[in-house]
């Protein structure tokens, strides 16, 4: 049977009668004329779960704005703040508030008042959605009750007043009212943000990337653009020993090995045993301090320091091997172990014709004649670790989700979303990479990278093939769209005190992205409207305290990494940017450091600092003009064809 005929037969079977098809055409056309939903953009979360949760729950200030718009004409400032805090953290705030009441009568009156306010807020936040979509946003346990209360204005409420009162009284008497109000809060959170974009780097540095992944897996609508830190975790599960060692090294560096052991169930015992045998104290490998973490004991600190050294040295060895088997990567300058002079008590290295003393070295497992050769014990440790990574069910589930919802870049609603950069030469031309005789640049290069990641992930038993090696190139290669620098100076930072060797020169993209014409050229490269499209970037923290502006090229490019990660906040002077894009246009929110969930609940503190309008539309954008609208239009046209030829199928 012809595929086209088969398709229309299935479509007819799905919708049934002519009347049903007509109804669906009318429905699709109506939906396309609704205002577009609000998109919420976050990037560079780096394991900071509490701050991420607060931004998500608040919709980057969108919840606050909706409450104020809905209530400012009849509620006091105190009542508005109470309502906002309940929408953010319903369980905790309700528990605290209800303990302040002296008797049940006052408490019940407060519940009635609060339910009325929240139903009004749900009604207000759902105005641009169909009833069907609102129904999907409701907690199934309370959907009947919520809909009865939500649409009560459609009835003669005087005739049904006791009916509504009875509903609420019964919920209270059954002890379910707190749960009902919490369900209202989560419905409001869901309605104020229609779709979430994570523009890279969920993992590394912060302590709770696994909790962030769990939240995202339960989020109603989300996509992810992989960051450089994310791809090394993907690479570890895809079978790259080098990516795996890098993941462990960064966890050790930021005192987050418990993420691997306690949450993902990675067996680090072989690594503990090996590191105890060969490594000792070394200040260059002490874990970074975090004021939020409990002070480590000397024993714990020493153990992490030894592990840190062991994985770093194995990483440098494997990196050297990878560079030698991939001449197309042109990374020969990073064959640093070959450049080390292992002489007596003093080791030196020659870089760019200049000799440097090496300090805090830990080269006891290195064969000076074959410096990148792994010891048999190292091979065994790597093999056991990789098996543990690849057989962790929770880690596999999280990486599967990253692969399903993720991509290297995304074209969405006329905008280009990417974590790092599109590699450029200083004159603005696209920078190319030649692999196996084929030269690629721009969109074609990024598509090639993504194809390699997906191929490697499909073949986890292959550990040293070109696709798996390419994942490491994305972490550190000169033409990587995720790294965006000439070289990564990890070795120099550990062992050379001269800070001039630590410098990492950024790709020309980061200077040229202020240029309107360059941004328009890049939008065109990705088949976007250069006049109306935008590039939305993460990856590089904006140093706002030095006057740097996250809105670049007259608004054509927006950088939303201001630094969720606490490690960046001292340099940036801010705690991150997020972006909102609704039917009225784009708005950038900047955030102050999050002081903690308990402070937010107790004192009603928020972390929105300022908002800047990036672009305001002359007319509200409709669903018709979005990616979803294009699909709905295509579906409508198929139904029109089916309707005209109904008898034929």
Coordinates of C-alpha atoms in Angstrom, one line a residue:
X1 CA 0.0 0.0 0.0
X2 CA 1.2 3.5 -0.9
X3 CA 2.6 5.2 2.3
X4 CA 0.5 8.3 1.6
X5 CA -2.7 6.3 1.4
X6 CA -1.8 4.3 4.5
X7 CA -1.2 7.5 6.4
X8 CA -4.6 9.0 5.5
X9 CA -6.3 5.7 6.3
X10 CA -4.7 5.8 9.8
X11 CA -5.7 9.4 10.2
X12 CA -9.3 8.6 9.2
X13 CA -9.3 5.7 11.7
X14 CA -8.0 8.0 14.5
X15 CA -10.6 10.8 14.0
X16 CA -13.5 8.7 12.7
X17 CA -16.4 10.7 11.4
X18 CA -16.5 13.8 9.2
X19 CA -17.9 15.8 12.2
X20 CA -14.9 14.8 14.3
X21 CA -12.5 15.9 11.6
X22 CA -14.3 19.3 11.2
X23 CA -14.2 19.8 15.0
X24 CA -10.4 19.1 15.1
X25 CA -9.7 21.5 12.2
X26 CA -11.6 24.2 14.0
X27 CA -9.8 23.4 17.2
X28 CA -6.3 23.5 15.6
X29 CA -7.1 26.8 13.9
X30 CA -8.3 28.3 17.2
X31 CA -5.2 27.1 19.1
X32 CA -2.9 28.7 16.5
X33 CA -4.5 32.1 17.3
X34 CA -3.8 31.9 21.0
X35 CA -0.8 33.9 22.3
X36 CA 2.5 31.8 22.4
X37 CA 3.4 30.3 25.8
X38 CA 6.3 31.6 27.9
X39 CA 9.7 30.1 27.3
X40 CA 12.2 30.0 30.2
X41 CA 15.9 29.8 29.4
X42 CA 18.5 28.7 32.0
X43 CA 22.1 27.7 31.6
X44 CA 25.2 26.7 33.5
X45 CA 23.4 25.3 36.6
X46 CA 26.5 23.3 37.6
X47 CA 24.8 21.2 40.3
X48 CA 23.4 24.2 42.3
X49 CA 20.1 22.5 43.0
X50 CA 18.5 24.9 45.5
X51 CA 19.2 28.0 43.4
X52 CA 17.9 26.1 40.4
X53 CA 14.8 25.1 42.2
X54 CA 14.1 28.6 43.3
X55 CA 14.5 30.0 39.8
X56 CA 12.3 27.3 38.4
X57 CA 9.6 27.7 41.0
X58 CA 9.5 31.5 40.7
X59 CA 9.7 31.4 36.9
X60 CA 12.5 34.0 37.1
X61 CA 10.0 36.4 38.6
X62 CA 7.1 35.5 36.3
X63 CA 5.1 34.1 39.3
X64 CA 5.6 37.3 41.3
X65 CA 4.5 39.4 38.3
X66 CA 1.4 37.3 37.7
X67 CA 0.4 37.5 41.4
X68 CA 0.9 41.2 41.5
X69 CA -1.1 41.7 38.2
X70 CA -3.9 39.5 39.5
X71 CA -4.0 40.8 43.1
X72 CA -2.5 44.3 43.5
X73 CA -5.9 46.1 43.3
X74 CA -7.4 44.2 46.2
X75 CA -4.7 42.6 48.3
X76 CA -2.2 44.3 50.7
X77 CA 1.6 44.0 50.1
X78 CA 1.8 41.5 53.0
X79 CA -1.0 39.3 51.5
X80 CA 0.7 39.4 48.1
X81 CA 4.1 38.3 49.6
X82 CA 2.4 35.5 51.5
X83 CA 0.7 34.3 48.3
X84 CA 4.0 34.4 46.4
X85 CA 5.8 32.4 49.1
X86 CA 3.1 29.8 49.1
X87 CA 3.3 29.3 45.4
X88 CA 7.1 28.9 45.6
X89 CA 7.2 26.6 48.6
X90 CA 3.7 25.5 49.5
X91 CA 4.4 22.6 52.0
X92 CA 6.9 24.5 54.1
X93 CA 5.1 27.9 54.2
X94 CA 1.7 26.4 54.9
X95 CA 3.1 24.3 57.8
X96 CA 4.7 27.5 59.3
X97 CA 1.6 29.7 58.7
X98 CA -1.0 27.3 60.2
X99 CA 0.9 26.9 63.4
X100 CA 0.4 30.6 64.1
X101 CA -3.4 30.2 64.4
X102 CA -4.9 29.9 67.9
X103 CA -8.1 28.1 66.9
X104 CA -9.5 26.0 64.1
X105 CA -12.1 28.6 63.1
X106 CA -9.5 31.2 62.3
X107 CA -7.4 28.5 60.5
X108 CA -10.4 27.4 58.4
X109 CA -11.2 30.9 57.5
X110 CA -7.6 31.4 56.3
X111 CA -7.9 28.2 54.2
X112 CA -11.1 29.4 52.5
X113 CA -9.5 32.8 51.8
X114 CA -6.3 31.2 50.5
X115 CA -8.1 28.7 48.2
X116 CA -10.1 31.6 46.8
X117 CA -7.0 33.6 46.0
X118 CA -5.2 30.6 44.5
X119 CA -8.2 29.7 42.3
X120 CA -8.3 33.3 41.0
X121 CA -4.6 33.0 40.3
X122 CA -4.9 29.8 38.4
X123 CA -7.7 31.3 36.4
X124 CA -5.6 34.4 35.6
X125 CA -2.5 32.4 34.6
X126 CA -4.5 30.0 32.4
X127 CA -6.2 32.6 30.2
X128 CA -4.1 31.9 27.1
X129 CA -4.5 28.1 27.2
X130 CA -7.2 25.8 26.2
X131 CA -9.3 24.0 28.8
X132 CA -7.7 20.8 27.7
X133 CA -4.2 22.1 28.3
X134 CA -5.2 23.5 31.7
X135 CA -6.7 20.2 32.7
X136 CA -3.3 18.5 31.9
X137 CA -1.6 20.9 34.2
X138 CA -3.8 19.9 37.2
X139 CA -2.9 17.3 39.7
X140 CA -5.0 14.3 38.7
X141 CA -5.8 13.6 42.4
X142 CA -7.6 17.0 42.7
X143 CA -8.5 17.7 39.0
X144 CA -12.3 17.3 39.6
X145 CA -12.3 19.6 42.7
X146 CA -10.0 22.1 41.0
X147 CA -12.2 22.3 37.8
X148 CA -15.4 22.7 39.9
X149 CA -13.9 25.6 41.8
X150 CA -12.1 27.1 38.8
X151 CA -15.1 27.3 36.5
X152 CA -17.7 28.2 39.2
X153 CA -18.2 31.7 37.7
X154 CA -19.9 30.1 34.8
X155 CA -22.8 29.1 37.1
X156 CA -25.3 31.0 39.3
X157 CA -23.1 30.8 42.4
X158 CA -25.9 31.8 44.7
X159 CA -27.7 28.5 43.8
X160 CA -24.5 26.5 44.4
X161 CA -22.8 28.4 47.2
X162 CA -23.3 25.6 49.7
X163 CA -22.0 23.1 47.1
X164 CA -18.7 24.9 46.9
X165 CA -18.5 25.5 50.6
X166 CA -19.1 21.8 51.2
X167 CA -16.3 20.8 48.8
X168 CA -13.8 22.9 50.8
X169 CA -15.1 21.9 54.2
X170 CA -14.9 18.2 53.2
X171 CA -11.3 18.6 52.0
X172 CA -10.4 20.2 55.3
X173 CA -12.1 17.6 57.4
X174 CA -10.3 14.8 55.5
X175 CA -7.0 16.4 56.2
X176 CA -6.2 16.9 52.5
X177 CA -6.4 20.7 52.3
X178 CA -2.6 21.3 52.5
X179 CA -2.1 18.8 49.7
X180 CA -4.8 20.5 47.7
X181 CA -3.2 24.0 48.1
X182 CA 0.2 22.5 47.2
X183 CA -1.3 21.1 44.0
X184 CA -2.6 24.6 43.2
X185 CA 0.9 26.0 43.6
X186 CA 2.5 23.5 41.3
X187 CA -0.3 24.1 38.7
X188 CA 0.5 27.8 38.8
X189 CA 4.2 27.2 38.4
X190 CA 3.5 25.0 35.4
X191 CA 1.1 27.5 33.8
X192 CA 3.5 30.5 34.1
X193 CA 6.1 28.7 32.1
X194 CA 5.1 26.7 29.0
X195 CA 8.5 25.4 28.0
X196 CA 11.9 25.2 29.6
X197 CA 15.3 25.4 27.8
X198 CA 18.5 24.3 29.6
X199 CA 21.3 25.9 27.5
X200 CA 24.0 23.6 28.9
X201 CA 26.1 22.5 31.9
X202 CA 23.9 20.8 34.4
X203 CA 26.9 18.8 35.7
X204 CA 30.1 19.5 37.7
X205 CA 31.2 21.9 40.5
X206 CA 28.0 22.0 42.5
X207 CA 26.9 19.1 44.8
X208 CA 23.5 18.0 43.3
X209 CA 23.3 17.5 39.5
X210 CA 21.5 14.2 40.1
X211 CA 18.6 16.1 41.9
X212 CA 18.5 18.6 39.0
X213 CA 18.2 15.7 36.5
X214 CA 15.4 14.2 38.5
X215 CA 13.5 17.5 38.4
X216 CA 14.0 17.9 34.7
X217 CA 12.8 14.3 34.0
X218 CA 9.5 15.2 35.7
X219 CA 9.2 18.6 34.1
X220 CA 6.2 19.1 31.7
X221 CA 8.1 20.4 28.7
X222 CA 11.9 20.8 28.4
X223 CA 14.8 20.6 26.0
X224 CA 18.6 20.6 26.7
X225 CA 21.5 21.9 24.7
X226 CA 24.6 19.9 25.9
X227 CA 27.3 21.8 27.6
X228 CA 31.0 20.9 27.7
X229 CA 30.6 19.4 31.2
X230 CA 27.5 17.4 30.2
X231 CA 29.2 15.7 27.3
X232 CA 32.0 14.3 29.4
X233 CA 29.4 12.6 31.6
X234 CA 27.7 11.3 28.4
X235 CA 31.1 10.2 27.2
X236 CA 31.8 8.2 30.3
X237 CA 28.6 6.2 29.8
X238 CA 29.3 6.0 26.1
X239 CA 32.6 4.2 27.0
X240 CA 35.3 6.8 27.0
X241 CA 37.8 6.1 29.8
X242 CA 39.2 9.6 29.3
X243 CA 35.8 11.3 29.8
X244 CA 35.2 9.1 32.8
X245 CA 38.5 10.1 34.5
X246 CA 37.8 13.7 33.9
X247 CA 34.4 13.3 35.6
X248 CA 36.0 11.7 38.6
X249 CA 38.8 14.4 38.6
X250 CA 36.4 17.3 38.7
X251 CA 34.3 15.5 41.4
X252 CA 37.5 15.2 43.5
X253 CA 38.5 18.8 42.8
X254 CA 35.2 20.1 44.1
X255 CA 34.8 17.5 46.9
X256 CA 31.8 15.9 45.2
X257 CA 32.9 12.2 45.0
X258 CA 29.8 11.4 47.0
X259 CA 27.7 12.2 43.9
X260 CA 29.4 9.2 42.2
X261 CA 29.4 6.8 45.2
X262 CA 26.2 7.6 47.1
X263 CA 23.8 8.6 44.4
X264 CA 25.1 6.8 41.2
X265 CA 26.5 3.8 43.1
X266 CA 29.9 4.0 41.4
X267 CA 32.4 1.7 43.1
X268 CA 35.5 3.8 43.7
X269 CA 37.2 1.2 46.0
X270 CA 39.7 0.1 43.4
X271 CA 40.7 3.7 42.9
X272 CA 41.0 4.3 46.6
X273 CA 43.3 1.3 47.0
X274 CA 45.4 2.3 44.0
X275 CA 45.8 5.9 45.1
X276 CA 46.7 4.9 48.6
X277 CA 49.6 2.8 47.3
X278 CA 51.2 5.4 45.0
X279 CA 50.3 8.9 46.0
X280 CA 50.7 11.1 49.1
X281 CA 49.9 14.6 50.3
X282 CA 50.1 17.3 47.6
X283 CA 48.7 20.9 48.0
X284 CA 48.1 21.4 44.3
X285 CA 45.4 18.6 44.5
X286 CA 43.5 19.7 47.6
X287 CA 39.8 19.9 47.1
X288 CA 38.4 23.4 46.6
X289 CA 36.8 24.9 49.7
X290 CA 33.1 25.6 49.7
X291 CA 31.7 27.5 52.7
X292 CA 28.5 25.5 52.4
X293 CA 30.3 22.2 52.9
X294 CA 31.3 20.8 56.2
X295 CA 35.0 21.0 57.0
X296 CA 36.8 17.9 55.9
X297 CA 38.8 15.9 58.4
X298 CA 42.5 15.6 57.6
X299 CA 42.0 12.0 56.7
X300 CA 39.2 12.7 54.3
X301 CA 41.2 15.6 52.7
X302 CA 44.2 13.4 52.2
X303 CA 42.2 10.6 50.7
X304 CA 40.6 12.9 48.1
X305 CA 43.9 14.5 47.4
X306 CA 45.4 11.1 46.6
X307 CA 42.5 10.1 44.3
X308 CA 42.7 13.5 42.6
X309 CA 46.3 12.9 41.7
X310 CA 45.7 9.3 40.5
X311 CA 42.9 10.2 38.1
X312 CA 44.8 13.3 36.8
X313 CA 47.9 11.4 35.9
X314 CA 45.9 8.6 34.2
X315 CA 43.9 11.3 32.4
X316 CA 47.1 13.0 31.1
X317 CA 48.4 9.6 29.9
X318 CA 45.2 8.7 28.0
X319 CA 45.0 12.2 26.5
X320 CA 48.4 11.8 25.1
X321 CA 47.5 8.4 23.6
X322 CA 44.3 9.9 22.1
X323 CA 46.2 12.8 20.5
X324 CA 48.7 10.4 18.9
X325 CA 46.0 8.2 17.3
X326 CA 44.0 11.3 16.0
X327 CA 46.4 13.4 14.0
X328 CA 43.4 15.2 12.5
X329 CA 42.8 16.8 15.9
X330 CA 46.1 18.8 15.5
X331 CA 46.7 18.8 19.2
X332 CA 50.4 17.8 19.1
X333 CA 51.2 20.8 21.3
X334 CA 49.4 19.2 24.1
X335 CA 51.7 16.1 24.2
X336 CA 53.0 17.5 27.5
X337 CA 54.3 14.3 29.1
X338 CA 56.6 13.9 26.1
X339 CA 58.0 17.4 26.9
X340 CA 58.8 16.8 30.6
X341 CA 62.4 16.3 31.6
X342 CA 62.2 13.7 34.4
X343 CA 65.6 14.4 35.9
X344 CA 66.7 13.8 39.5
X345 CA 64.8 15.8 42.1
X346 CA 63.9 18.6 39.7
X347 CA 61.5 18.2 36.8
X348 CA 61.2 20.8 34.0
X349 CA 59.2 21.3 30.8
X350 CA 59.8 23.3 27.7
X351 CA 56.8 25.2 26.3
X352 CA 57.1 27.5 23.3
X353 CA 60.9 27.4 23.6
X354 CA 60.9 28.4 27.3
X355 CA 61.9 26.1 30.2
X356 CA 59.7 26.0 33.3
X357 CA 60.2 24.3 36.6
X358 CA 57.5 21.9 37.6
X359 CA 56.2 21.9 41.2
X360 CA 53.9 19.7 43.2
X361 CA 54.6 16.9 40.8
X362 CA 53.2 13.4 41.3
X363 CA 54.9 11.5 38.4
X364 CA 55.7 8.3 40.4
X365 CA 53.6 6.1 38.1
X366 CA 55.1 7.5 34.9
X367 CA 57.7 5.7 32.9
X368 CA 60.1 8.4 31.7
X369 CA 60.9 6.4 28.6
X370 CA 57.2 5.9 27.7
X371 CA 55.4 8.6 29.7
X372 CA 51.9 7.9 28.4
X373 CA 52.0 4.2 29.0
X374 CA 49.5 3.0 31.6
X375 CA 50.7 0.6 34.3
X376 CA 48.9 -2.7 34.5
X377 CA 47.4 -1.6 37.8
X378 CA 46.1 1.6 36.2
X379 CA 44.6 -0.4 33.3
X380 CA 42.8 -2.6 35.8
X381 CA 41.5 0.4 37.8
X382 CA 40.2 2.1 34.6
X383 CA 38.5 -1.1 33.5
X384 CA 36.7 -1.6 36.8
X385 CA 35.7 2.0 37.0
X386 CA 34.3 2.1 33.5
X387 CA 32.3 -1.1 34.1
X388 CA 30.8 0.6 37.2
X389 CA 29.9 3.8 35.3
X390 CA 28.3 1.9 32.5
X391 CA 26.3 -0.5 34.7
X392 CA 24.9 2.2 37.0
X393 CA 21.2 2.2 36.3
X394 CA 20.5 5.7 37.6
X395 CA 23.4 7.2 35.7
X396 CA 22.3 5.4 32.6
X397 CA 18.7 6.7 33.1
X398 CA 20.0 10.3 33.4
X399 CA 22.3 10.0 30.4
X400 CA 19.5 8.4 28.3
X401 CA 17.3 11.5 29.2
X402 CA 20.1 13.8 28.2
X403 CA 20.4 12.0 24.8
X404 CA 16.6 12.0 24.3
X405 CA 16.0 15.7 25.2
X406 CA 19.4 17.0 24.3
X407 CA 21.3 18.3 21.3
X408 CA 24.4 20.2 20.5
X409 CA 22.3 23.2 19.4
X410 CA 18.6 23.9 18.8
X411 CA 16.7 26.1 16.4
X412 CA 13.5 27.0 18.2
X413 CA 10.9 29.7 17.6
X414 CA 13.3 31.6 15.3
X415 CA 16.2 31.6 17.8
X416 CA 19.5 29.7 17.9
X417 CA 20.3 28.1 21.3
X418 CA 23.8 26.8 21.9
X419 CA 26.0 26.5 24.9
X420 CA 29.4 27.6 23.6
X421 CA 30.1 29.1 20.3
X422 CA 30.3 28.6 16.5
X423 CA 34.1 28.5 15.9
X424 CA 35.3 31.6 13.9
X425 CA 38.5 33.1 12.5
X426 CA 39.4 36.6 13.6
X427 CA 38.0 38.0 10.3
X428 CA 34.6 36.5 11.1
X429 CA 34.9 33.5 8.7
X430 CA 33.7 30.1 9.9
X431 CA 36.6 28.1 11.3
X432 CA 36.9 24.6 9.8
X433 CA 38.0 21.2 11.0
X434 CA 39.1 18.4 8.6
X435 CA 38.5 14.9 9.7
X436 CA 39.4 11.9 7.5
X437 CA 39.8 14.3 4.5
X438 CA 36.4 16.0 4.9
X439 CA 36.4 19.6 5.9
X440 CA 33.4 21.0 7.8
X441 CA 32.5 24.3 9.5
X442 CA 29.5 26.1 11.0
X443 CA 26.3 24.2 11.1
X444 CA 27.8 21.2 9.2
X445 CA 30.6 20.9 11.8
X446 CA 28.1 21.0 14.7
X447 CA 25.9 18.4 13.0
X448 CA 29.0 16.2 12.6
X449 CA 29.9 16.5 16.2
X450 CA 26.4 15.6 17.3
X451 CA 26.3 12.6 15.0
X452 CA 29.5 11.4 16.5
X453 CA 28.2 11.7 20.1
X454 CA 25.0 9.8 19.2
X455 CA 27.0 7.1 17.4
X456 CA 29.4 6.6 20.3
X457 CA 26.5 6.4 22.8
X458 CA 24.8 3.7 20.7
X459 CA 28.0 1.6 20.9
X460 CA 29.1 1.7 24.5
X461 CA 31.4 -1.4 24.2
X462 CA 33.8 0.5 21.8
X463 CA 36.1 2.6 23.9
X464 CA 38.8 4.0 21.6
X465 CA 37.0 4.6 18.3
X466 CA 37.0 8.0 16.5
X467 CA 33.4 8.8 17.6
X468 CA 34.2 8.3 21.3
X469 CA 37.5 10.2 20.9
X470 CA 35.5 13.0 19.3
X471 CA 33.6 13.5 22.6
X472 CA 36.9 14.3 24.3
X473 CA 37.8 16.7 21.5
X474 CA 34.5 18.5 22.3
X475 CA 35.8 19.0 25.9
X476 CA 39.2 20.4 24.9
X477 CA 39.7 20.8 21.1
X478 CA 40.4 24.1 19.3
X479 CA 37.5 23.8 16.9
X480 CA 35.1 22.5 19.6
X481 CA 31.8 24.4 19.7
X482 CA 31.6 23.6 23.4
X483 CA 35.1 24.5 24.6
X484 CA 35.7 27.6 22.5
X485 CA 39.4 28.1 23.3
X486 CA 42.8 27.3 21.7
X487 CA 43.8 24.8 24.4
X488 CA 43.0 23.7 27.9
X489 CA 45.8 24.3 30.3
X490 CA 44.9 21.8 33.1
X491 CA 48.4 20.4 33.3
X492 CA 50.0 23.8 33.6
X493 CA 47.6 24.9 36.4
X494 CA 48.5 21.9 38.4
X495 CA 52.3 21.9 38.0
X496 CA 53.6 25.3 36.8
X497 CA 53.6 28.3 39.1
X498 CA 54.1 30.9 36.3
X499 CA 50.5 32.0 35.7
X500 CA 51.3 33.2 32.2
X501 CA 51.2 29.5 31.2
X502 CA 47.7 29.1 32.5
X503 CA 46.1 31.5 30.0
X504 CA 43.5 30.0 27.7
X505 CA 42.9 32.1 24.6
X506 CA 39.3 32.2 23.6
X507 CA 38.0 31.7 20.1
X508 CA 37.4 34.8 18.0
X509 CA 33.7 34.2 18.4
X510 CA 33.8 35.7 21.9
X511 CA 35.1 39.0 20.6
X512 CA 33.0 39.1 17.4
X513 CA 29.7 38.2 19.0
X514 CA 29.3 41.9 19.8
X515 CA 29.2 42.5 16.1
X516 CA 25.6 42.7 14.6
X517 CA 26.7 41.6 11.2
X518 CA 28.6 38.5 12.5
X519 CA 25.5 37.5 14.5
X520 CA 23.3 37.9 11.5
X521 CA 25.7 35.8 9.4
X522 CA 25.6 33.0 12.0
X523 CA 21.8 33.1 12.1
X524 CA 21.7 32.8 8.4
X525 CA 24.2 29.8 8.6
X526 CA 21.6 28.0 10.7
X527 CA 18.7 28.9 8.3
X528 CA 17.2 31.5 10.6
X529 CA 15.8 35.0 9.9
X530 CA 18.8 37.2 10.5
X531 CA 16.6 40.3 11.2
X532 CA 14.3 38.8 13.8
X533 CA 16.2 35.9 15.2
X534 CA 18.5 35.8 18.2
X535 CA 21.5 33.7 19.5
X536 CA 21.1 32.5 23.1
X537 CA 24.4 31.6 24.7
X538 CA 25.6 30.0 27.9
X539 CA 29.2 28.9 28.9
X540 CA 31.0 32.1 29.6
X541 CA 30.2 34.0 32.8
X542 CA 29.4 37.7 32.3
X543 CA 31.5 39.9 34.6
X544 CA 28.7 42.4 35.3
X545 CA 30.7 44.0 38.2
X546 CA 33.2 45.1 35.5
X547 CA 30.5 46.6 33.4
X548 CA 30.1 43.7 30.9
X549 CA 26.7 43.6 29.2
X550 CA 25.0 40.2 28.6
X551 CA 22.9 41.8 25.8
X552 CA 25.2 42.0 22.8
X553 CA 25.1 43.1 19.2
X554 CA 22.1 45.4 19.7
X555 CA 20.1 42.5 21.2
X556 CA 20.9 39.9 18.5
X557 CA 22.8 37.8 21.0
X558 CA 22.0 37.2 24.7
X559 CA 24.4 35.5 27.2
X560 CA 22.6 33.9 30.1
X561 CA 25.5 32.5 32.1
X562 CA 26.0 34.9 34.9
X563 CA 27.1 32.2 37.2
X564 CA 24.7 29.8 39.1
X565 CA 28.0 28.2 40.2
X566 CA 29.2 29.6 43.5
X567 CA 32.8 29.2 42.2
X568 CA 32.1 32.0 39.7
X569 CA 30.2 34.5 41.8
X570 CA 33.2 36.3 43.3
X571 CA 34.4 37.2 39.8
X572 CA 31.1 37.9 38.2
X573 CA 29.5 39.8 41.1
X574 CA 26.2 38.2 40.2
X575 CA 24.5 34.8 40.5
X576 CA 23.2 34.1 37.0
X577 CA 21.0 35.4 34.2
X578 CA 17.8 33.8 33.0
X579 CA 15.7 34.7 30.0
X580 CA 11.9 34.8 29.5
X581 CA 10.3 34.9 26.0
X582 CA 6.6 35.3 26.0
X583 CA 4.1 36.7 23.5
X584 CA 5.1 40.3 24.3
X585 CA 8.9 39.7 23.7
X586 CA 12.1 38.9 25.5
X587 CA 13.1 39.9 29.0
X588 CA 16.4 39.2 30.7
X589 CA 16.5 38.6 34.5
X590 CA 19.6 39.0 36.6
X591 CA 19.9 37.2 40.0
X592 CA 21.6 37.9 43.3
X593 CA 23.2 34.9 45.1
X594 CA 20.7 32.6 46.6
X595 CA 20.8 32.7 50.4
X596 CA 19.0 29.4 50.8
X597 CA 15.6 27.8 50.8
X598 CA 15.1 28.3 54.5
X599 CA 15.8 32.1 54.2
X600 CA 13.4 32.3 51.2
X601 CA 10.7 30.7 53.3
X602 CA 11.3 32.5 56.6
X603 CA 11.9 36.0 55.2
X604 CA 10.3 35.8 51.8
X605 CA 13.6 36.7 50.1
X606 CA 13.8 36.4 46.4
X607 CA 16.8 36.4 44.1
X608 CA 15.5 38.5 41.2
X609 CA 17.6 41.6 41.0
X610 CA 16.7 43.4 37.8
X611 CA 15.0 42.8 34.5
X612 CA 15.9 44.2 31.2
X613 CA 13.7 44.2 28.1
X614 CA 15.7 42.7 25.3
X615 CA 13.0 43.1 22.7
X616 CA 9.3 44.0 22.8
X617 CA 7.1 42.9 20.0
X618 CA 4.8 45.4 18.3
X619 CA 2.1 42.8 18.3
X620 CA 1.7 39.7 20.5
X621 CA 3.2 36.6 19.1
X622 CA 0.7 33.8 18.4
X623 CA 1.1 30.1 18.5
X624 CA 0.9 30.1 14.7
X625 CA 4.4 31.7 14.6
X626 CA 6.1 29.1 16.7
X627 CA 7.6 25.6 16.0
X628 CA 4.5 24.1 17.6
X629 CA 2.3 26.3 15.3
X630 CA 4.1 25.0 12.2
X631 CA 3.3 21.4 13.3
X632 CA -0.4 22.3 14.1
X633 CA -0.7 24.0 10.6
X634 CA 0.7 20.9 9.0
X635 CA -1.7 18.7 10.9
X636 CA -4.6 21.0 9.9
X637 CA -3.7 20.8 6.3
X638 CA -3.6 17.0 6.4
X639 CA -7.1 17.0 7.9
X640 CA -8.4 19.3 5.2
X641 CA -7.0 16.9 2.6
X642 CA -8.6 14.0 4.4
X643 CA -12.0 15.8 4.7
X644 CA -12.0 16.6 0.9
X645 CA -11.2 12.9 0.1
X646 CA -13.0 11.3 3.0
X647 CA -14.9 8.7 0.9
X648 CA -11.7 7.7 -1.0
X649 CA -9.9 6.6 2.2

